C-alpha positions as a printed Julia matrix, in Angstrom:
245×3 Matrix{Float64}:
 -33.3   -12.23  -68.33
 -31.49  -11.96  -71.6
 -32.36   -8.6   -73.85
 -33.89  -10.18  -76.94
 -33.31   -7.65  -79.99
 -36.97   -6.14  -79.99
 -38.47   -2.45  -80.12
 -40.29   -1.6   -77.19
 -43.45   -2.15  -78.98
 -42.67   -5.92  -80.0
 -41.61   -5.98  -75.93
 -45.03   -4.54  -74.63
 -47.1    -6.73  -76.97
 -45.06  -10.07  -75.51
 -45.42   -9.0   -71.94
 -48.67   -6.95  -72.41
 -50.22   -8.56  -69.0
 -49.14  -10.0   -65.5
 -50.11  -13.65  -66.89
 -47.9   -13.15  -69.68
 -44.89  -12.17  -67.09
 -45.44  -14.79  -65.03
 -45.5   -17.59  -67.57
 -42.41  -16.45  -69.03
 -40.83  -16.36  -65.41
 -42.26  -19.99  -64.65
 -40.85  -21.01  -67.88
 -37.24  -19.27  -66.62
 -37.77  -21.06  -62.96
 -38.68  -24.49  -63.95
 -37.89  -25.15  -67.98
 -39.2   -28.83  -67.84
 -41.52  -29.12  -64.86
 -42.2   -27.99  -61.38
 -39.51  -28.54  -58.75
 -40.37  -28.28  -55.2
 -38.13  -25.85  -53.75
 -38.3   -27.68  -49.99
 -37.89  -31.48  -50.82
 -37.58  -31.34  -54.56
 -40.76  -33.29  -55.27
 -41.93  -32.15  -59.08
 -45.65  -33.13  -58.47
 -47.58  -30.04  -57.84
 -50.64  -27.82  -58.71
 -51.29  -24.52  -58.9
 -53.37  -22.16  -56.8
 -54.73  -19.76  -59.55
 -56.43  -17.31  -57.23
 -53.19  -16.91  -55.34
 -50.71  -17.15  -58.05
 -49.34  -20.03  -55.69
 -48.2   -23.71  -56.37
 -48.17  -26.05  -53.52
 -46.1   -29.24  -53.57
 -48.08  -32.4   -53.1
 -45.62  -34.06  -51.75
 -44.72  -32.07  -48.47
 -47.44  -29.14  -49.04
 -45.04  -26.27  -49.5
 -46.4   -23.32  -51.18
 -44.01  -21.38  -53.72
 -44.55  -19.0   -56.31
 -42.74  -18.37  -59.59
 -41.36  -14.81  -58.02
 -40.02  -16.2   -54.87
 -36.07  -15.68  -54.48
 -36.09  -13.17  -57.82
 -36.26   -9.39  -58.05
 -39.83   -9.1   -58.06
 -40.39  -10.92  -54.82
 -42.35   -8.77  -52.31
 -42.8    -5.77  -54.9
 -45.93   -3.85  -55.01
 -45.17   -2.58  -58.52
 -46.79   -4.85  -61.12
 -44.7    -7.34  -63.23
 -45.57   -5.44  -66.27
 -43.72   -2.34  -65.25
 -41.0    -4.18  -64.0
 -40.59   -5.72  -67.26
 -40.56   -2.32  -69.03
 -37.6    -1.27  -66.53
 -35.76   -4.25  -67.9
 -36.09   -3.11  -71.31
 -35.14    0.45  -70.76
 -32.09   -0.35  -68.95
 -30.87   -3.14  -71.0
 -31.53   -0.84  -74.27
 -30.04    2.27  -72.73
 -26.64    3.04  -73.99
 -25.95    5.67  -71.19
 -26.82    6.39  -67.45
 -30.02    6.68  -67.29
 -31.21    8.65  -64.24
 -34.02    7.65  -61.61
 -36.48   11.04  -62.89
 -36.32    9.77  -66.11
 -36.81    6.57  -65.4
 -40.1     7.08  -63.66
 -41.33    8.73  -66.36
 -40.88    5.97  -68.59
 -42.34    2.81  -66.34
 -44.66    5.2   -64.7
 -44.16    5.03  -61.32
 -42.9     7.25  -58.39
 -39.18    8.67  -57.97
 -38.44    6.31  -54.97
 -40.07    3.16  -56.84
 -37.76    4.3   -59.78
 -34.77    4.54  -57.65
 -35.18    1.1   -55.74
 -35.9    -0.81  -59.16
 -32.65    0.68  -60.76
 -30.9    -0.41  -57.74
 -32.03   -3.77  -58.02
 -31.7    -4.53  -61.31
 -28.34   -2.76  -61.59
 -26.95   -5.17  -58.88
 -28.25   -8.05  -60.5
 -27.08   -7.1   -63.85
 -23.43   -6.9   -61.89
 -23.9    -9.94  -60.32
 -24.58  -11.71  -63.88
 -21.81  -10.31  -65.47
 -19.38  -11.3   -62.71
 -19.89  -14.57  -63.46
 -19.4   -14.22  -67.42
 -16.54  -15.64  -68.7
 -14.73  -14.58  -72.08
 -13.89  -16.77  -74.53
 -12.53  -16.95  -78.36
  -9.77  -14.39  -79.15
  -8.67  -12.37  -76.29
  -6.66   -9.27  -76.08
  -5.33   -8.48  -72.41
  -3.22   -5.85  -71.05
  -2.42   -4.08  -67.83
  -2.99   -0.45  -67.04
  -2.09    2.06  -64.22
  -4.97    4.41  -63.28
  -4.85    7.57  -61.17
  -3.98   11.43  -61.36
  -0.62   12.68  -62.11
   1.63   13.16  -59.42
   5.03   14.27  -58.7
   7.66   11.57  -58.38
   8.47    8.13  -60.13
   6.03    7.8   -63.14
   5.28    4.05  -64.8
   5.03    0.8   -62.44
   5.67    1.52  -58.84
   4.34    5.15  -59.03
   2.59    6.36  -56.1
  -1.09    6.82  -56.21
  -1.51    4.55  -58.94
  -3.73    1.49  -59.3
  -2.92   -1.64  -61.63
  -5.55   -2.96  -63.48
  -5.58   -6.03  -65.49
  -7.96   -5.59  -68.71
  -9.31   -8.38  -71.05
 -11.44   -8.05  -74.17
 -13.05  -10.29  -76.4
 -11.55   -9.73  -80.11
 -14.71  -10.49  -82.51
 -13.56   -9.86  -86.09
 -13.51   -5.68  -85.95
 -15.59   -5.13  -82.84
 -15.04   -5.66  -79.19
 -17.0    -8.08  -77.42
 -17.46   -8.6   -73.53
 -14.92   -6.66  -71.53
 -13.54   -7.33  -67.87
 -11.16   -5.74  -65.62
  -9.97   -5.89  -62.27
  -7.71   -4.02  -59.9
  -4.94   -5.45  -58.48
  -2.47   -4.98  -55.56
   0.73   -5.69  -58.08
   0.95   -7.32  -61.76
   2.46  -10.68  -60.84
   2.31  -14.14  -61.51
  -0.09  -14.85  -58.52
  -2.57  -12.15  -59.93
  -2.37  -12.49  -63.39
  -3.44  -16.45  -62.93
  -6.46  -15.64  -60.58
  -7.32  -13.21  -62.9
  -7.16  -15.44  -65.96
  -8.65  -18.25  -64.21
 -11.73  -16.56  -62.71
 -12.72  -14.1   -66.19
 -11.71  -16.46  -69.2
 -12.63  -20.1   -69.94
  -9.82  -22.25  -70.58
  -7.9   -23.18  -73.48
  -8.77  -19.72  -75.45
  -6.45  -17.85  -77.56
  -5.06  -15.11  -75.77
  -2.9   -12.01  -77.34
  -0.6    -9.08  -75.28
   2.64   -7.91  -74.89
   5.83   -9.88  -73.41
   5.56   -8.37  -69.59
   7.14  -11.36  -67.78
   4.43  -11.59  -65.15
   1.91  -12.62  -67.97
   3.8   -15.61  -68.99
   1.52  -17.42  -66.84
  -1.18  -17.33  -68.74
   0.12  -20.13  -71.1
  -0.9   -22.67  -68.44
  -4.04  -22.53  -68.84
  -4.28  -21.12  -72.42
  -2.91  -20.81  -75.77
  -1.21  -17.77  -75.12
   1.18  -15.55  -77.67
   2.89  -12.86  -76.62
   5.19  -10.23  -78.64
   7.39   -7.27  -77.63
   5.06   -3.8   -78.8
   7.02   -1.0   -79.67
   5.09    2.04  -78.08
   4.21    3.15  -81.85
   2.56   -0.12  -82.52
   0.23   -0.24  -79.37
  -2.82    0.46  -80.64
  -2.5    -1.22  -83.88
  -1.68   -4.62  -82.21
  -3.84   -4.7   -79.32
  -6.27   -2.34  -80.91
  -9.52   -3.3   -78.9
  -8.02   -3.4   -75.25
  -6.11   -0.43  -76.0
  -9.47    1.71  -76.68
 -10.8     0.58  -73.69
  -8.02    1.89  -71.36
  -7.96    4.96  -73.27
 -11.34    5.47  -72.41
 -11.12    4.4   -68.58
  -8.29    7.01  -68.76
 -10.53    9.62  -70.44
 -13.08    9.68  -67.19
 -10.29    9.4   -64.54
């Protein structure tokens, strides 16, 4: 479910009953008409008392909640939708205890709902591919240790980071740990996380030249004193990431 720009009051008014929530789920699952999950037949009727749909061809019964986060849950859909709103609009890391008070369930139920929603959100984000103008860079993460510094240092992990550049703001961000920054790892990262034919900017690291095979790639050797200026958004991401490690 995409998070609309609405206040919680507006959200409550839109999804104030179980029927409102079910109608929304039905629209998401069957945008134009009912489709049987068993035989793909498009004729069926609703069994209102049991909130099920039965296919007129194979007699298979299904519900709009089958195959969703809500299937088999004893928590009302209204509270599930509250949970989606609060998690989607929260900018920090919300605790299960606070969450339980917001959606009026016990702590165990709150913890389970949070877990399910976070897993679903991570699956959704993993399918998203960046587009438009994109800044791409690599970074080494890990605590300071004695010995060699920079690439090849012990205890360090290489990470590829890509960030959408939307006017003066950052859009979606994706990052992935790799065994090494080489043509193969960069190519796999770009094909997985970027739509084909986008504008990609980075520094002149030779391993990144493979980007040119699928994207409109522009590279430029960047002096250390100009890194933050030329690749401003992706450098902020790297700086924020390092501050938490």
